Coordinates of C-alpha atoms in Angstrom, one line a residue:
M1 CA 20.1 -1.3 4.4
S2 CA 19.6 -1.2 0.7
A3 CA 16.6 1.0 -1.2
A4 CA 16.2 -1.2 -3.9
L5 CA 14.5 -5.2 -4.0
G6 CA 17.5 -7.6 -3.3
R7 CA 20.0 -6.7 -1.4
L8 CA 23.4 -7.2 -3.7
P9 CA 26.2 -9.0 -1.7
P10 CA 29.3 -7.4 -1.1
R11 CA 32.1 -7.8 -3.8
R12 CA 34.8 -8.8 -2.5
S13 CA 37.2 -9.2 -6.3
G14 CA 39.4 -6.1 -6.9
L15 CA 39.2 -4.2 -10.1
S16 CA 36.5 -3.4 -12.2
S17 CA 36.8 -5.1 -15.6
G18 CA 37.6 -0.3 -16.7
S19 CA 40.5 -1.1 -14.6
R20 CA 41.8 -4.4 -15.8
S21 CA 42.4 -3.2 -19.6
R22 CA 44.5 -0.7 -19.3
S23 CA 46.6 -3.5 -17.2
P24 CA 48.7 -6.4 -19.5
L25 CA 46.4 -9.8 -18.4
C26 CA 49.7 -11.0 -17.2
P27 CA 52.4 -8.8 -16.1
V28 CA 56.2 -10.2 -15.9
A29 CA 56.6 -11.3 -12.5
T30 CA 60.0 -9.8 -10.8
S31 CA 61.6 -12.3 -8.0
S32 CA 60.7 -9.0 -6.0
S33 CA 57.7 -9.0 -6.6
M34 CA 57.4 -13.1 -5.7
R35 CA 58.7 -12.0 -2.7
R36 CA 56.9 -9.6 -1.7
S37 CA 53.8 -11.6 -2.9
R38 CA 54.8 -14.4 -0.9
E39 CA 56.0 -12.2 2.6
S40 CA 52.5 -10.7 2.5
K41 CA 50.1 -13.6 2.4
P42 CA 51.3 -15.2 5.9
D43 CA 50.3 -11.5 7.0
A44 CA 47.0 -11.5 4.7
R45 CA 46.3 -14.8 6.7
S46 CA 46.8 -14.0 10.2
A47 CA 44.2 -11.0 9.0
A48 CA 42.0 -13.5 7.8
A49 CA 42.2 -15.8 11.0
E50 CA 41.5 -12.8 13.0
L51 CA 38.5 -11.5 11.4
C52 CA 36.9 -15.0 11.5
S53 CA 37.2 -15.1 14.9
R54 CA 35.4 -11.4 15.1
C55 CA 32.3 -13.1 13.2
E56 CA 32.4 -15.3 14.9
L57 CA 32.2 -13.5 18.3
L58 CA 29.4 -11.8 16.5
V59 CA 27.6 -14.7 15.9
Q60 CA 27.5 -15.2 19.4
R61 CA 25.9 -12.2 20.2
I62 CA 23.2 -12.3 18.2
E63 CA 22.2 -15.5 18.9
S64 CA 22.2 -14.6 22.9
F65 CA 20.1 -11.2 21.8
A66 CA 18.4 -13.2 20.3
L67 CA 17.3 -15.2 22.9
M68 CA 17.1 -12.4 25.2
R69 CA 14.3 -11.4 22.4
P70 CA 13.2 -13.6 20.7
D71 CA 9.9 -11.2 20.0
I72 CA 12.1 -10.0 17.2
E73 CA 11.3 -10.1 14.0
G74 CA 14.7 -10.9 11.3
I75 CA 16.8 -11.6 14.1
D76 CA 17.4 -15.2 12.0
K77 CA 18.3 -12.9 9.2
L78 CA 20.8 -11.1 10.9
A79 CA 22.5 -14.2 11.9
R80 CA 22.4 -15.5 9.2
A81 CA 24.5 -12.6 7.5
A82 CA 27.7 -12.8 10.2
L83 CA 27.7 -16.5 9.4
R84 CA 28.4 -16.0 5.5
E85 CA 30.4 -13.5 6.8
R86 CA 32.3 -15.6 9.2
D87 CA 32.5 -18.6 6.2
F88 CA 34.1 -16.2 3.7
A89 CA 36.5 -15.0 6.2
A90 CA 37.4 -18.2 6.9
S91 CA 37.8 -19.5 3.1
L92 CA 40.5 -16.6 3.3
I93 CA 42.9 -18.3 5.2
E94 CA 43.2 -21.1 2.2
S95 CA 42.9 -19.0 -0.3
P96 CA 45.5 -18.3 -3.1
D97 CA 45.1 -14.4 -2.3
P98 CA 43.8 -13.9 1.3
A99 CA 44.0 -10.3 0.9
R100 CA 41.9 -9.3 -1.8
G101 CA 38.6 -10.0 0.5
I102 CA 39.5 -9.1 3.5
Q103 CA 38.0 -5.8 3.1
G104 CA 35.1 -6.2 1.3
C105 CA 34.7 -8.8 4.6
E106 CA 35.9 -5.9 7.4
N107 CA 32.9 -3.6 5.9
N108 CA 30.1 -5.7 6.2
L109 CA 31.6 -7.1 9.6
R110 CA 31.3 -3.2 10.8
G111 CA 27.4 -2.6 9.3
L112 CA 26.3 -5.9 11.0
S113 CA 28.1 -4.8 14.7
L114 CA 26.5 -1.5 14.4
E115 CA 22.6 -3.2 13.0
L116 CA 23.2 -5.3 16.2
E117 CA 24.3 -2.7 19.0
C118 CA 21.1 0.0 17.0
A119 CA 18.7 -2.9 17.9
E120 CA 20.0 -3.6 21.2
W121 CA 20.2 0.5 21.7
A122 CA 16.8 1.6 20.5
P123 CA 13.4 1.2 22.3
G124 CA 10.7 -1.0 21.4
V125 CA 12.2 -3.0 18.7
T126 CA 10.1 -5.2 16.5
A127 CA 12.2 -5.9 13.2
V128 CA 15.6 -6.3 11.9
R129 CA 16.5 -5.9 8.7
K130 CA 12.4 -5.7 7.5
R131 CA 11.5 -5.0 4.1
F132 CA 8.9 -2.0 3.6
A133 CA 6.8 -2.0 0.3
T134 CA 4.5 0.8 -1.6
R135 CA 1.3 -1.1 -1.7
P136 CA 0.4 -5.0 0.1
P137 CA 1.5 -8.0 -1.9
S138 CA -0.3 -9.5 -4.4
L139 CA -0.1 -12.2 -6.7
G140 CA -0.7 -11.2 -10.3
A141 CA 2.5 -8.0 -10.0
K142 CA 5.5 -8.3 -8.9
F143 CA 7.4 -5.7 -6.6
G144 CA 9.3 -3.6 -8.2
D145 CA 12.9 -2.2 -7.1
E146 CA 11.8 1.1 -6.5
E147 CA 8.7 0.1 -4.5
V148 CA 10.2 -1.9 -2.1
V149 CA 13.2 -0.7 0.9
E150 CA 14.9 -2.7 3.8
V151 CA 15.2 -1.4 7.0
D152 CA 17.6 -1.7 9.5
V153 CA 16.7 -1.9 12.5
V154 CA 12.3 -1.0 13.0
A155 CA 11.7 0.5 17.0
Q156 CA 9.3 2.4 18.3
E157 CA 6.6 -0.1 17.9
G158 CA 7.0 0.5 14.2
L159 CA 6.7 3.9 13.8
L160 CA 10.7 4.4 13.6
W161 CA 12.6 3.1 10.8
I162 CA 17.0 3.0 11.4
E163 CA 19.1 3.1 8.9
C164 CA 22.4 1.7 9.8
K165 CA 26.3 2.9 8.7
A166 CA 29.2 2.4 9.7
E167 CA 31.4 4.5 7.7
S168 CA 33.6 6.9 8.2
V169 CA 32.4 9.4 5.8
L170 CA 29.0 8.7 4.5
S171 CA 28.7 8.4 1.2
S172 CA 26.3 11.0 -0.5
N173 CA 24.3 7.9 -1.4
I174 CA 22.6 7.9 2.2
V175 CA 20.8 10.9 1.2
P176 CA 18.8 9.1 -2.1
Q177 CA 18.8 5.7 -0.7
A178 CA 16.6 7.8 2.9
L179 CA 14.3 9.7 0.7
S180 CA 13.2 6.2 -0.4
M181 CA 13.0 4.7 3.1
K182 CA 10.6 8.4 3.8
R183 CA 8.7 7.7 0.3
V184 CA 7.8 3.9 1.3
S185 CA 7.2 4.9 4.8
K186 CA 4.1 6.8 3.3
A187 CA 2.0 4.5 1.9
S188 CA -0.7 3.1 3.6
C189 CA 0.1 -0.2 4.2
N190 CA 2.8 1.3 6.6
R191 CA 1.5 3.7 8.6
R192 CA 0.5 3.2 11.7
C193 CA -1.2 4.4 15.2
F194 CA -3.6 5.8 13.8
G195 CA -2.4 5.8 10.0
K196 CA 1.0 8.1 10.9
A197 CA 4.0 7.2 8.8
P198 CA 6.6 6.3 10.6
K199 CA 9.9 8.8 11.3
I200 CA 13.5 8.2 9.2
V201 CA 16.6 8.2 11.4
V202 CA 21.0 7.5 10.1
Y203 CA 22.1 5.9 12.8
A204 CA 25.8 6.8 11.6
T205 CA 29.6 6.4 13.2
G206 CA 30.7 8.4 10.7
T207 CA 29.8 12.2 9.9
L208 CA 27.9 13.4 6.9
G209 CA 29.3 16.3 4.5
D210 CA 26.6 19.7 5.3
I211 CA 25.2 19.2 2.3
E212 CA 23.5 16.1 2.5
A213 CA 23.0 17.1 5.9
G214 CA 20.7 20.0 4.8
F215 CA 19.2 17.9 2.0
L216 CA 17.7 15.3 5.0
S217 CA 17.5 17.9 8.0
D218 CA 14.7 19.3 5.2
A219 CA 13.0 15.8 4.4
G220 CA 12.1 15.8 8.0
I221 CA 15.2 12.8 8.5
S222 CA 17.6 12.9 11.9
V223 CA 21.4 12.2 11.6
L224 CA 22.2 10.7 15.2
S225 CA 25.7 9.6 15.7
A226 CA 26.3 6.2 17.0
L227 CA 28.8 7.2 19.2
D228 CA 27.3 9.3 21.5
A229 CA 23.2 8.5 20.5
K230 CA 20.7 8.8 23.6
T231 CA 17.0 7.9 23.1
E232 CA 15.8 11.3 24.0
Y233 CA 17.4 12.5 20.2
L234 CA 14.9 10.2 18.7
P235 CA 11.7 11.2 17.6
K236 CA 9.1 12.3 19.5
L237 CA 6.7 9.2 19.8
P238 CA 2.5 10.3 20.0
S239 CA 1.3 10.0 23.2
P240 CA -1.3 6.4 23.8
T241 CA -4.6 6.1 23.8
K242 CA -6.0 6.3 26.2
M243 CA -9.3 5.0 24.9
A244 CA -10.3 1.4 24.4
N245 CA -12.3 0.4 21.8
L246 CA -14.4 -2.3 22.4
D247 CA -16.1 -5.3 19.8
I248 CA -18.6 -8.3 20.3
T249 CA -15.7 -11.1 21.1
A250 CA -13.8 -8.3 23.7
L251 CA -17.6 -7.5 25.4
F252 CA -18.3 -11.2 25.7
A253 CA -15.1 -11.6 27.8
L254 CA -15.9 -9.4 29.6
V255 CA -18.9 -10.8 30.7
S256 CA -19.1 -14.0 30.3
E257 CA -18.8 -16.9 33.3
V258 CA -15.5 -19.0 31.7
T259 CA -13.7 -15.6 31.9
N260 CA -14.9 -14.5 35.6
G261 CA -13.6 -17.7 37.5
G262 CA -15.0 -19.8 36.0
A263 CA -11.9 -21.3 34.6
T264 CA -10.5 -22.1 37.8
K265 CA -10.1 -25.7 39.0
P266 CA -12.5 -27.5 40.3
I267 CA -14.5 -26.5 37.6
S268 CA -18.4 -26.2 38.3
E269 CA -20.9 -29.2 36.3
E270 CA -22.4 -26.2 34.6
I271 CA -19.4 -25.2 32.9
T272 CA -18.2 -28.0 32.2
S273 CA -21.3 -29.0 30.6
W274 CA -21.4 -26.1 28.7
A275 CA -18.1 -27.3 27.4
E276 CA -18.9 -30.1 26.0
R277 CA -21.9 -28.9 23.5
K278 CA -19.7 -27.6 21.1
P279 CA -15.5 -28.1 20.2
Q280 CA -15.5 -25.0 20.4
H281 CA -17.1 -23.9 24.4
A282 CA -14.3 -27.0 25.3
A283 CA -11.4 -24.7 23.4
C284 CA -12.5 -21.5 24.8
L285 CA -12.1 -23.5 28.6
R286 CA -8.8 -25.1 28.0
A287 CA -7.4 -21.6 26.3
E288 CA -8.7 -20.0 29.6
M289 CA -7.2 -22.6 32.0
N290 CA -4.1 -22.6 30.2
E291 CA -3.5 -18.8 30.1
P292 CA -6.1 -17.2 32.1
L293 CA -7.1 -13.5 30.0
N294 CA -8.0 -11.1 32.6
L295 CA -9.0 -8.4 30.1
A296 CA -10.4 -6.6 33.0
A297 CA -7.3 -5.9 34.0
E298 CA -6.3 -4.3 30.8
L299 CA -8.8 -2.0 30.4
A300 CA -8.5 -0.5 33.9
G301 CA -5.5 1.6 32.0
Y302 CA -8.0 4.1 30.0
D303 CA -9.4 6.7 30.9
S304 CA -12.9 5.3 28.8
L305 CA -14.6 2.0 27.0
I306 CA -15.9 3.3 23.8
A307 CA -18.3 0.9 21.4
H308 CA -19.7 0.5 18.0
P309 CA -24.0 1.3 18.0
S310 CA -24.4 -1.8 16.0
V311 CA -22.0 -3.6 18.6
I312 CA -24.0 -3.3 21.5
E313 CA -27.2 -4.2 19.8
R314 CA -26.0 -7.8 18.5
F315 CA -24.1 -8.6 21.7
H316 CA -27.8 -7.1 23.6
D317 CA -29.3 -9.7 21.4
I318 CA -27.0 -12.9 21.6
L319 CA -26.8 -11.7 26.2
H320 CA -30.1 -12.3 26.5
T321 CA -31.1 -15.3 24.5
V322 CA -28.1 -17.2 25.1
G323 CA -26.4 -15.5 28.1
G324 CA -26.5 -17.2 32.0
P325 CA -28.1 -14.6 34.9
K326 CA -24.5 -13.9 36.2
E327 CA -23.7 -12.7 33.2
R328 CA -27.0 -10.2 32.6
Q329 CA -26.0 -9.3 35.7
R330 CA -21.9 -8.5 35.2
W331 CA -23.2 -6.5 32.2
E332 CA -26.1 -4.4 33.2
E333 CA -24.0 -3.5 36.9
T334 CA -20.6 -3.1 36.0
W335 CA -19.8 -2.8 32.3
Q336 CA -23.2 -1.1 30.6
P337 CA -23.0 1.9 32.7
R338 CA -19.2 2.1 32.2
I339 CA -18.8 1.9 27.6
N340 CA -19.8 4.7 25.8
V341 CA -21.6 3.8 22.5
V342 CA -20.3 6.2 19.8
S343 CA -21.5 6.7 16.8
P344 CA -18.8 7.6 13.8
R345 CA -20.9 10.4 11.4
E346 CA -21.3 10.2 8.0
D347 CA -18.7 12.9 7.9
G348 CA -15.8 11.4 9.6
D349 CA -16.8 13.1 13.0
V350 CA -17.3 12.0 15.8
K351 CA -20.8 11.8 17.8
A352 CA -19.6 10.9 21.4
E353 CA -18.1 13.9 24.6
G354 CA -14.7 13.6 25.7
I355 CA -13.4 13.0 22.6
A356 CA -10.8 15.5 21.6
E357 CA -9.5 14.2 18.1
V358 CA -11.0 12.9 15.1
R359 CA -9.4 11.2 12.0
S360 CA -10.4 12.3 8.4
L361 CA -12.5 10.7 6.2
E362 CA -9.3 8.8 4.5
R363 CA -8.8 6.4 7.3
A364 CA -12.6 5.8 8.1
A365 CA -12.9 5.5 3.4
Q366 CA -10.0 2.9 3.9
V367 CA -11.5 0.6 6.6
R368 CA -14.4 0.6 4.7
S369 CA -13.0 -0.7 1.7
L370 CA -11.7 -3.8 2.9
S371 CA -12.8 -6.9 1.0
R372 CA -13.6 -10.0 3.1
L373 CA -15.1 -8.6 5.9
S374 CA -18.9 -8.1 6.6
P375 CA -20.3 -4.9 7.4
Q376 CA -20.4 -5.9 11.0
Q377 CA -17.2 -7.1 11.4
L378 CA -15.9 -3.3 10.3
D379 CA -18.2 -1.6 12.2
P380 CA -15.6 -1.1 15.3
F381 CA -12.9 -1.2 13.3
E382 CA -13.6 2.3 11.8
L383 CA -14.5 3.4 14.6
G384 CA -10.9 2.7 16.4
E385 CA -9.8 4.2 13.6
V386 CA -11.7 7.6 13.3
A387 CA -11.3 8.0 16.8
M388 CA -8.2 6.9 17.7
A389 CA -9.3 4.4 20.1
R390 CA -7.3 1.5 20.9
T391 CA -9.7 -1.9 19.5
F392 CA -9.4 -5.3 21.9
T393 CA -10.9 -8.1 19.3
A394 CA -10.2 -12.0 19.2
N395 CA -10.9 -11.5 15.3
G396 CA -7.5 -12.1 14.9
R397 CA -8.2 -13.0 11.4
A398 CA -9.7 -10.3 10.1
V399 CA -7.0 -7.9 11.7
S400 CA -5.0 -10.7 9.4
S401 CA -6.8 -9.6 6.6
A402 CA -6.9 -5.9 6.5
A403 CA -3.1 -6.2 7.4
E404 CA -3.1 -8.6 4.4
Q405 CA -4.6 -5.4 2.2
G406 CA -2.6 -2.4 3.3
V407 CA -4.8 -1.8 6.6
L408 CA -2.9 -2.3 9.9
L409 CA -5.0 -1.6 12.1
E410 CA -4.2 -0.3 15.8

């Protein structure tokens, strides 16, 4: 909800210090004013009790949603925020002046409810209340307020950032807030889908002034009414790639005897002997037995398969050194004919027929600039980004290292 690093707690107090200074510190209480105060407190306490019940219902809704979508990052943050409002509403019931905090709690409750509704509605939600920065985190440099935004709902597999506003009339601060999100989304560490910046959408229950609407429209920021929003109103996603890029771990997964039925019980003596040689072999066998990879079936959804020349060269060397006859046959007869060997040229283009779109030197340079990864590891990742192909790899450490350095590999 906020474009700043920290989310400020809602102001639950009354007038500002400037306003209070114009009134007597101890106004004279008349009998009529005391009577009105006594009469209003039961109504305020009833309102606080009702608000507490509504907060509890929201907590239950969030918990139910979390059970259905445990994959959504940050859903626990939304639940904790609702719990805080419930506890605050409960404290108002016994407060000497419960009316002072009801409106703030009511506003926060509407905002939290809208965030949940948006997360339930939007397609491909990956996170709620997620913070993004203009650069990767660094031990030596703290983030400034201008470097971080918090996105209420991250949807469309990371390509859509949604800001939720539960106000009858949107305040003018929505413009700088949305523009801050737009600026942060363009940072290289936040680009997805081969270097594309996420789109920004304001999901609101209220109306927006013509001037503010014009500013947002000029910036390419969409405003959707939460009352009648339809998913077809959302910015269009780029077409998913139909090209798969295979690194050396993926190639071995395709030809390995273990991933081609060797882990099915009863386990053959040959596979058992192989697994006993090294702990890594035993771990691979256990993983395949517990959750078969079936990479071939997943690759069936792609029109073409590619691999970097250095990947193929290393794979051939290892396969003909330690590979068994069935694995070599599986490669030569089934997979080698299907895989195109592709090499990015120095100018960033791709030497391969059938690649319709290529990325600029910027994306290739970003991949090549990654530290802690060897040139051999970078080869397939560079090819995947330049050729706009989905890269298949078991090298999770390399992918995590790249993300820590601000490059999200596809």
